[in-house]
PDB file of C-alpha atoms in Angstrom:
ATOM      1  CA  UNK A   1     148.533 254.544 163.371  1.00 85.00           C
ATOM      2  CA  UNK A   2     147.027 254.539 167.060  1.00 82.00           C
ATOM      3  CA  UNK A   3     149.513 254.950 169.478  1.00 94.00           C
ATOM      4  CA  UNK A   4     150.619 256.561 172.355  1.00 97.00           C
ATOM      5  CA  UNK A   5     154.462 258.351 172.346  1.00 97.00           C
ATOM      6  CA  UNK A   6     156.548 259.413 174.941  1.00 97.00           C
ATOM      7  CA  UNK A   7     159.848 261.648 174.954  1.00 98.00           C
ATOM      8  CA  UNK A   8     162.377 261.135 175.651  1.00 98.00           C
ATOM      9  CA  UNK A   9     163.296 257.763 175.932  1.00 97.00           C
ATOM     10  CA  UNK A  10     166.170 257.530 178.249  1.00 97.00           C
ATOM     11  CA  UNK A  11     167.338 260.389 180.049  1.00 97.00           C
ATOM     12  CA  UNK A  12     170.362 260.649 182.673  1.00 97.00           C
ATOM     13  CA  UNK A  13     169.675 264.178 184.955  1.00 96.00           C
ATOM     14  CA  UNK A  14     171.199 265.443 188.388  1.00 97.00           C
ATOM     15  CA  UNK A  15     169.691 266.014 191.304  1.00 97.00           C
ATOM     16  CA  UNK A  16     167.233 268.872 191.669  1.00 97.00           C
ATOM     17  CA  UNK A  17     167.209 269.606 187.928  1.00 97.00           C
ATOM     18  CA  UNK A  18     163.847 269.755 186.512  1.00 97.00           C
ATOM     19  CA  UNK A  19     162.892 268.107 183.978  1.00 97.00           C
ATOM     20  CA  UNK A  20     159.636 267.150 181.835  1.00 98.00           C
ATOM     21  CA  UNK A  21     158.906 263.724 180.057  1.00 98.00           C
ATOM     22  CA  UNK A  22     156.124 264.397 177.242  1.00 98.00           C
ATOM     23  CA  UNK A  23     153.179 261.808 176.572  1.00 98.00           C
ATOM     24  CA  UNK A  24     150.493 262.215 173.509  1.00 98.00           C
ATOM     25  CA  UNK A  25     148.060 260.241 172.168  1.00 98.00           C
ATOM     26  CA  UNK A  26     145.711 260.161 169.092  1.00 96.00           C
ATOM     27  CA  UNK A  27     143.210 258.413 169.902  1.00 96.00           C
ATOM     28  CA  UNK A  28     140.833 260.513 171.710  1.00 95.00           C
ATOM     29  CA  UNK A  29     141.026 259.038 174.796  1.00 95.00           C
ATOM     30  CA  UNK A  30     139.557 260.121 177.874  1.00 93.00           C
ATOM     31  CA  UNK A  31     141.631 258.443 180.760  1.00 93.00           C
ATOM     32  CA  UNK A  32     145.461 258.830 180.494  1.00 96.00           C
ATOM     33  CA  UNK A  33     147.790 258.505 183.653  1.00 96.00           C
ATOM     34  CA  UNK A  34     151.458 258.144 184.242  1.00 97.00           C
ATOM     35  CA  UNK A  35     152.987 254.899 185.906  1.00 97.00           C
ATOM     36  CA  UNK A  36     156.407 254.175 187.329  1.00 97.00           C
ATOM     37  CA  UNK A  37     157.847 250.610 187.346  1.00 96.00           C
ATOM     38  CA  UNK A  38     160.462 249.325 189.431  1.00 94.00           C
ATOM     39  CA  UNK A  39     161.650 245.434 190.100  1.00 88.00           C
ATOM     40  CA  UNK A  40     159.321 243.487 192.342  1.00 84.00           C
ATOM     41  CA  UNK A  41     156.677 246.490 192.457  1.00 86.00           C
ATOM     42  CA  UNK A  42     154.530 245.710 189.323  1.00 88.00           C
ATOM     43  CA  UNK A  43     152.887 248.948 188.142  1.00 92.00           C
ATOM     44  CA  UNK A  44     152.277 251.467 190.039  1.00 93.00           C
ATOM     45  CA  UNK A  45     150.238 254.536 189.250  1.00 93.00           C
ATOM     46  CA  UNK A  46     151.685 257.860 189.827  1.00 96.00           C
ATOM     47  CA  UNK A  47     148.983 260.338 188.318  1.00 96.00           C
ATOM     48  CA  UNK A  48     145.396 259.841 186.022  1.00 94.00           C
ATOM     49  CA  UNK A  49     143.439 261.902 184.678  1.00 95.00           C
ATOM     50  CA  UNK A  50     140.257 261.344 183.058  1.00 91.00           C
ATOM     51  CA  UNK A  51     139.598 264.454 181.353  1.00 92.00           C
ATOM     52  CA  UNK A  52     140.789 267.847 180.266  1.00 95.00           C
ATOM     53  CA  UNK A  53     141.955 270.085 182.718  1.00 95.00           C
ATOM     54  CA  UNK A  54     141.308 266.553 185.159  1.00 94.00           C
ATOM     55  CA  UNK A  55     143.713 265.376 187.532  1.00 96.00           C
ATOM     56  CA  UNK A  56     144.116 263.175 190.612  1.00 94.00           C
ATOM     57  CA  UNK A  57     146.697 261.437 192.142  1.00 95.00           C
ATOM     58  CA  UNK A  58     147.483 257.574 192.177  1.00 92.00           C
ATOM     59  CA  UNK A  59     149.343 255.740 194.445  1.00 91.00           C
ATOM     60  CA  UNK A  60     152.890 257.224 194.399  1.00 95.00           C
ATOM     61  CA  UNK A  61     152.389 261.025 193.534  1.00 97.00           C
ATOM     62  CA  UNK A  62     155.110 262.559 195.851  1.00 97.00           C
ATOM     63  CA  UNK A  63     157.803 264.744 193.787  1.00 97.00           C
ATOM     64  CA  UNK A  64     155.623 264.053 190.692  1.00 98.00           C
ATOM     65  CA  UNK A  65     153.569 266.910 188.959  1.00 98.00           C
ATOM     66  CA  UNK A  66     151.034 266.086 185.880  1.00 98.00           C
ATOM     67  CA  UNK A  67     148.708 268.658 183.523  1.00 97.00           C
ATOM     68  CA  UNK A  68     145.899 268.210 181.073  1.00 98.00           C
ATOM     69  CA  UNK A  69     145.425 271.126 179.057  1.00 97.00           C
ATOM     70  CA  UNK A  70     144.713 269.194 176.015  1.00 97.00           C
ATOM     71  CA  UNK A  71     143.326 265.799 175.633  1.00 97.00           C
ATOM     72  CA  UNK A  72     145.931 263.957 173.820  1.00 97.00           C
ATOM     73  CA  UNK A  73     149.104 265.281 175.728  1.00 98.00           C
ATOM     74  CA  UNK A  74     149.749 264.497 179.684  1.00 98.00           C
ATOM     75  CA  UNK A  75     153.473 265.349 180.489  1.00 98.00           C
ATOM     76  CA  UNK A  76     154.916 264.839 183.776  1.00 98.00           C
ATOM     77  CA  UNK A  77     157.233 267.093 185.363  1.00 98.00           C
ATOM     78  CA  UNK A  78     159.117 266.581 188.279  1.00 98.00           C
ATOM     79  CA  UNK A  79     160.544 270.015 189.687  1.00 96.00           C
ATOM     80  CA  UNK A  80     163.454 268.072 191.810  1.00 97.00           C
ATOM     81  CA  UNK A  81     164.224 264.742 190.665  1.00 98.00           C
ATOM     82  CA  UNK A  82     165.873 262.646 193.558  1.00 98.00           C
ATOM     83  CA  UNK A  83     167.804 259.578 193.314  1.00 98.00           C
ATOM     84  CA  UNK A  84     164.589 257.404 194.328  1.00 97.00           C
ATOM     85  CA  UNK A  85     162.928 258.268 191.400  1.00 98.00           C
ATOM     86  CA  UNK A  86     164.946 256.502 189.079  1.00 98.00           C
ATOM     87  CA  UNK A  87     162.521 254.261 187.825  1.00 97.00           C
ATOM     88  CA  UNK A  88     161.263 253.243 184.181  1.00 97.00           C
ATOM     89  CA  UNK A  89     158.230 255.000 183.576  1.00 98.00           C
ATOM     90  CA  UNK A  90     155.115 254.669 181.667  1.00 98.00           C
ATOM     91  CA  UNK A  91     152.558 256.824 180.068  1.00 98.00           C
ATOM     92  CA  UNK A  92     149.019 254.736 179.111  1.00 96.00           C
ATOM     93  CA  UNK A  93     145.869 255.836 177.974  1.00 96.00           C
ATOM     94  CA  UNK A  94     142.312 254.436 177.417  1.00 93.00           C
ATOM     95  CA  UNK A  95     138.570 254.738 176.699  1.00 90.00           C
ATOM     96  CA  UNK A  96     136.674 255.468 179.971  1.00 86.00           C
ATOM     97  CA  UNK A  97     133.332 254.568 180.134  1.00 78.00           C
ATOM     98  CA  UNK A  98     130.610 253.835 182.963  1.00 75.00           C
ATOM     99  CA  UNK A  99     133.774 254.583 185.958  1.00 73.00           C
ATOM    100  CA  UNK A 100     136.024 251.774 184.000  1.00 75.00           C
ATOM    101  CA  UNK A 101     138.741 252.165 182.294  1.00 76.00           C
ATOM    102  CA  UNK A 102     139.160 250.278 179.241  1.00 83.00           C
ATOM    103  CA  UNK A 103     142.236 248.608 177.163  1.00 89.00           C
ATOM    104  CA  UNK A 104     145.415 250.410 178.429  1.00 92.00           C
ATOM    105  CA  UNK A 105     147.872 251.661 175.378  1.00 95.00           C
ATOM    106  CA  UNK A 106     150.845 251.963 177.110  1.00 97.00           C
ATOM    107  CA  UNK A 107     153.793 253.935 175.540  1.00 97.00           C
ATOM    108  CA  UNK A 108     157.389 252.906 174.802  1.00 97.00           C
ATOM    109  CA  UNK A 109     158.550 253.875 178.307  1.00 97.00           C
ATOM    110  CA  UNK A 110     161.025 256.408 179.545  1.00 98.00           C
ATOM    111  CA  UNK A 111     164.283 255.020 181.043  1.00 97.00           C
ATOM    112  CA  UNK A 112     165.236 257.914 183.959  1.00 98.00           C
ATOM    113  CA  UNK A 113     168.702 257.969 185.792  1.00 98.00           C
ATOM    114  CA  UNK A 114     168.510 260.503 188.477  1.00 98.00           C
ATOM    115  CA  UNK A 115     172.387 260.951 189.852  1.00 97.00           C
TER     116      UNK A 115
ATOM    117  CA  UNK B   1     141.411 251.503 196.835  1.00 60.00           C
ATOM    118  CA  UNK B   2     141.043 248.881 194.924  1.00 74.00           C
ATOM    119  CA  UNK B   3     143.601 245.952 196.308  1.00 84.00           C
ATOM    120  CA  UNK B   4     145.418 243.382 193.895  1.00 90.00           C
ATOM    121  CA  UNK B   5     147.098 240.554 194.689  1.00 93.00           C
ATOM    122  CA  UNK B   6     149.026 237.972 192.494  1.00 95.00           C
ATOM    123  CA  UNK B   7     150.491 234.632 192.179  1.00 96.00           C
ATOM    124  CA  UNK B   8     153.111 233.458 192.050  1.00 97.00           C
ATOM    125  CA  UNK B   9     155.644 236.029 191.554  1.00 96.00           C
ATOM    126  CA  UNK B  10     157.813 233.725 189.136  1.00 97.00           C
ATOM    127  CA  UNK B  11     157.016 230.176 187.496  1.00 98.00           C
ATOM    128  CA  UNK B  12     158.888 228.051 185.613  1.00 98.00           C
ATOM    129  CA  UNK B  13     157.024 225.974 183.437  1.00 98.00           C
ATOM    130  CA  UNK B  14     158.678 222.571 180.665  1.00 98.00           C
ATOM    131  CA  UNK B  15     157.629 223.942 176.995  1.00 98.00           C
ATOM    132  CA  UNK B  16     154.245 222.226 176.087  1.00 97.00           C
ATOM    133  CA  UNK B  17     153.001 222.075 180.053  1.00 98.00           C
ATOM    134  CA  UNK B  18     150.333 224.557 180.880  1.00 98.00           C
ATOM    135  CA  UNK B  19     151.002 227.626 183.705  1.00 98.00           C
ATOM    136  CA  UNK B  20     148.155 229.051 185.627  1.00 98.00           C
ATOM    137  CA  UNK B  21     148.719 232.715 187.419  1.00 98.00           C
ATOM    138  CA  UNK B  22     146.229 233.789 189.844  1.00 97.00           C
ATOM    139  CA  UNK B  23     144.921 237.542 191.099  1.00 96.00           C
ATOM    140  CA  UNK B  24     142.676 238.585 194.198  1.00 94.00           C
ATOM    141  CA  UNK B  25     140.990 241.512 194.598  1.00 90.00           C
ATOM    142  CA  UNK B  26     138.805 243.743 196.888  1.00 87.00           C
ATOM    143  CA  UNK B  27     136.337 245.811 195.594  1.00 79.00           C
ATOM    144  CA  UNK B  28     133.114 244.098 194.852  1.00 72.00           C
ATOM    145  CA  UNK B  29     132.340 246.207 192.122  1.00 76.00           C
ATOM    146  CA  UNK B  30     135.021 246.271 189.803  1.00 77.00           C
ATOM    147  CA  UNK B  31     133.482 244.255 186.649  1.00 82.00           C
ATOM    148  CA  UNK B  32     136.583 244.502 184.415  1.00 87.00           C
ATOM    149  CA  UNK B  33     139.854 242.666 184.204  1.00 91.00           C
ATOM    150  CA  UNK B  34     142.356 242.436 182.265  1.00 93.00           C
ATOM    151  CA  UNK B  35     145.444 240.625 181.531  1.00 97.00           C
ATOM    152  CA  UNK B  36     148.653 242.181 180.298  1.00 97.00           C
ATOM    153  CA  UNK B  37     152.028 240.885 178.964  1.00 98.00           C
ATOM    154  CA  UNK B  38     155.422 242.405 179.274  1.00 97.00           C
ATOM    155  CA  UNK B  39     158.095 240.807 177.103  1.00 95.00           C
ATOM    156  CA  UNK B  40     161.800 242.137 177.896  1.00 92.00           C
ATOM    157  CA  UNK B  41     162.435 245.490 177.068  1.00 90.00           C
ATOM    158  CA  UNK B  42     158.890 245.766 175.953  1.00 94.00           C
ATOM    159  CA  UNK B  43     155.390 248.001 177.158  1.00 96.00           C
ATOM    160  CA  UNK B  44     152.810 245.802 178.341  1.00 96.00           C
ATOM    161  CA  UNK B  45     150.042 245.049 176.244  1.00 96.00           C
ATOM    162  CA  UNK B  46     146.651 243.266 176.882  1.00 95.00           C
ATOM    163  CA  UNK B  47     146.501 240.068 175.810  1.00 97.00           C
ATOM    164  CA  UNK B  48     143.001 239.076 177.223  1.00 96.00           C
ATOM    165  CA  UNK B  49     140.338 240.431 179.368  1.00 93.00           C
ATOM    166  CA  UNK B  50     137.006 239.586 180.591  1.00 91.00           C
ATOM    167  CA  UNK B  51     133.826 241.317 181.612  1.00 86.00           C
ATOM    168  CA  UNK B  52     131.751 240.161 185.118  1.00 78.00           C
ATOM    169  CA  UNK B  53     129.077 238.951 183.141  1.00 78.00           C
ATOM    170  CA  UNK B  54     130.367 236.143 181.780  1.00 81.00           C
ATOM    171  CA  UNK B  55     132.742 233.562 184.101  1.00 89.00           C
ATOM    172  CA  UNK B  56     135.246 232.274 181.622  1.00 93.00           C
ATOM    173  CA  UNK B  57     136.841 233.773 178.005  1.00 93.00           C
ATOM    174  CA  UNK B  58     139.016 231.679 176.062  1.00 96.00           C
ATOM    175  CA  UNK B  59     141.496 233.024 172.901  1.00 94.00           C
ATOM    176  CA  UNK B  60     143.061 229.815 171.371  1.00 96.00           C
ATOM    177  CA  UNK B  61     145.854 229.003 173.929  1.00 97.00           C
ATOM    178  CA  UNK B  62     144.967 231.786 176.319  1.00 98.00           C
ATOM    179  CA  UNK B  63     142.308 231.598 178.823  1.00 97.00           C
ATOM    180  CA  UNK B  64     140.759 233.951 181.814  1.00 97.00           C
ATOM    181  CA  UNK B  65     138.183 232.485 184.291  1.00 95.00           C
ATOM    182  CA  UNK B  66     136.181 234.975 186.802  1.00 93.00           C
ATOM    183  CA  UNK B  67     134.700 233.700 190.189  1.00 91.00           C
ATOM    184  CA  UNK B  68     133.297 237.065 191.557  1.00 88.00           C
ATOM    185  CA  UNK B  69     131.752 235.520 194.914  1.00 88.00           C
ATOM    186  CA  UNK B  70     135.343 234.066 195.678  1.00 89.00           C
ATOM    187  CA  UNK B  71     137.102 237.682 194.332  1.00 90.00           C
ATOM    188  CA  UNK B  72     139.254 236.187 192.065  1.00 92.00           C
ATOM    189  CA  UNK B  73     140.435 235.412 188.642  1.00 94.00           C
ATOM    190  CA  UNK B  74     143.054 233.082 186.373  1.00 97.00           C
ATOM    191  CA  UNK B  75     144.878 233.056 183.331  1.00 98.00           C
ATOM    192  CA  UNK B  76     145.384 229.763 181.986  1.00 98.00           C
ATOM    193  CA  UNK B  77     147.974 229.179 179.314  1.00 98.00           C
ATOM    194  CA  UNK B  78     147.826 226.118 177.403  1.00 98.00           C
ATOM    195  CA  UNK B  79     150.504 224.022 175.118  1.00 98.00           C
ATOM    196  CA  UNK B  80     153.130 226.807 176.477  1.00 98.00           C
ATOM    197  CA  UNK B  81     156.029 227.768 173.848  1.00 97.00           C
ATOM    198  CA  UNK B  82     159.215 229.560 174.811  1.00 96.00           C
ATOM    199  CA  UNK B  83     158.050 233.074 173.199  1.00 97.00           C
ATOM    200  CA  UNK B  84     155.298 232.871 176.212  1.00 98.00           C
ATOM    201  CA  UNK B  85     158.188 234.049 178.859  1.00 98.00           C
ATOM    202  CA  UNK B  86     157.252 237.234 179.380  1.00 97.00           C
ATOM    203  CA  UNK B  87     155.700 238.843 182.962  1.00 97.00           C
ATOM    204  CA  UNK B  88     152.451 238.844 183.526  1.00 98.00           C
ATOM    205  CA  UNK B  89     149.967 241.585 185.110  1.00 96.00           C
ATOM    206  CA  UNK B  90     146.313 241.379 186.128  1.00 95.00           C
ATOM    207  CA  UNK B  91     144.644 244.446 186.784  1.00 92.00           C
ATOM    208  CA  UNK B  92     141.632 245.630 188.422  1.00 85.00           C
ATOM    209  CA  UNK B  93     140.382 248.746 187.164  1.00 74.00           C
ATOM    210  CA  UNK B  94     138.359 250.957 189.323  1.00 72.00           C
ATOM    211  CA  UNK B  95     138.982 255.125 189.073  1.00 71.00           C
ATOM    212  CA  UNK B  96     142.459 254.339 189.631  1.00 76.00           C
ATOM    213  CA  UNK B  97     143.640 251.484 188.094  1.00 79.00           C
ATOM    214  CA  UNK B  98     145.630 248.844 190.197  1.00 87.00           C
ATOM    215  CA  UNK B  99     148.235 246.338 188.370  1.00 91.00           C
ATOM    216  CA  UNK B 100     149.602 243.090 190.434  1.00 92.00           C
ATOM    217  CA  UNK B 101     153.073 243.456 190.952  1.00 92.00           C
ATOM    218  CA  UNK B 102     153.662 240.644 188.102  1.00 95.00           C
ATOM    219  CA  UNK B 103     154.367 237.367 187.637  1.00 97.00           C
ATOM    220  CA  UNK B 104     157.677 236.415 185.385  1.00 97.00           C
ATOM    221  CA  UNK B 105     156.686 233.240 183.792  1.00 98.00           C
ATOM    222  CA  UNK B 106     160.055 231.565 182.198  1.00 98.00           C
ATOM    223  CA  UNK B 107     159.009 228.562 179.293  1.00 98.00           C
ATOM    224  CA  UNK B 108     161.947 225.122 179.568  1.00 97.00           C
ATOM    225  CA  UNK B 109     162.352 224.003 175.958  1.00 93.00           C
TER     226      UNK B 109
END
């Protein structure tokens, strides 16, 4: 089944405490990119990248870290979550082709409570 | 960047009465949009999308019309039933893709 996953699904940290959330997809698609959601904002993008070892930042990237050293995975780490970035977040991912991106698969989300 | 904007944030439409949601944007050459739906709880998935060539795509009750000189385009939902509340996002994809903040759409019985 096509799909994209994320992990965990909720998680409640501390202050300062690293922490990673995991995206993967298997559907071989270029473009994948991490997006937070919060009421009254929409969507907003925090990270893309549209290839392997390709990454630029979107429109909220501060305290936010991304990698692609494989194509299907695309975690996002943040090395010290604050307060302010307790936020539902979403991983997506898509064809890209000619500069567009195509359909976006997002996944489940990840509920984050930074205390 | 690209530059969405959408309307109206919320609408309230009677079951059966059709709701219309409308996005702007600012970069001439985007030539892609989609539309997305986010029921409660629930990842947004596309529900419709349309390519610059063409200037209107319809999928039973769901429609999307384009006017690129004016910069902007619609969803049109016809005949609307309750399991239509959901929010809404256009999006305008360009490197970085740019969602409208949303528009919650709530169906009277």
């Amino acid at each position: 089944e096509a799909q994209v996953t994320q992990n965990p699904r909720y998680l409640i940290t501390v202050t300062g405490k690293k922490l990673t959330v995991t995206c993967s997809q298997n559907m071989n698609h270029e473009y994948m990119s991490w997006y937070r959601q919060d009421p009254g904002l929409g969507l907003r993008q925090i990270y893309y990248s549209m290839n392997v070892e390709v990454t630029d930042k979107g429109d909220v990237p501060e305290g936010y870290k991304v990698s692609r050293k494989e194509k299907r995975n695309f975690p996002l780490i943040l090395e010290s979550p604050s307060p302010n970035q307790t936020s539902l977040y979403f991983c997506a991912s898509s064809l890209y082709q000619r500069g567009i991106q195509e359909t976006q698969y997002f996944g489940p989300g990840t509920r984050l409570l930074v205390l | 960047g690209e530059n969405v904007e959408q309307h109206p944030s919320t609408l309230s439409v009677q079951e059966g009465d059709s709701a219309v949601i409308k996005c702007t944007y600012s970069d001439s050459a985007s030539n892609y949009f989609p539309w997305y739906k986010q029921e409660l709880g629930k990842r947004p998935q596309l529900i419709i999308d349309i390519r610059s060539n063409v200037g209107e795509k319809k999928d039973q009750r769901i429609a999307v019309t384009l006017n690129k000189t004016a910069k902007h385009f619609s969803l049109h939902i016809t005949e609307t039933q309750p399991e239509d509340s959901a929010v809404y996002f256009c999006a305008a994809p360009g490197e970085k893709l740019t969602f409208g903040t949303g528009t919650r759409l709530t169906i009277i019985p």
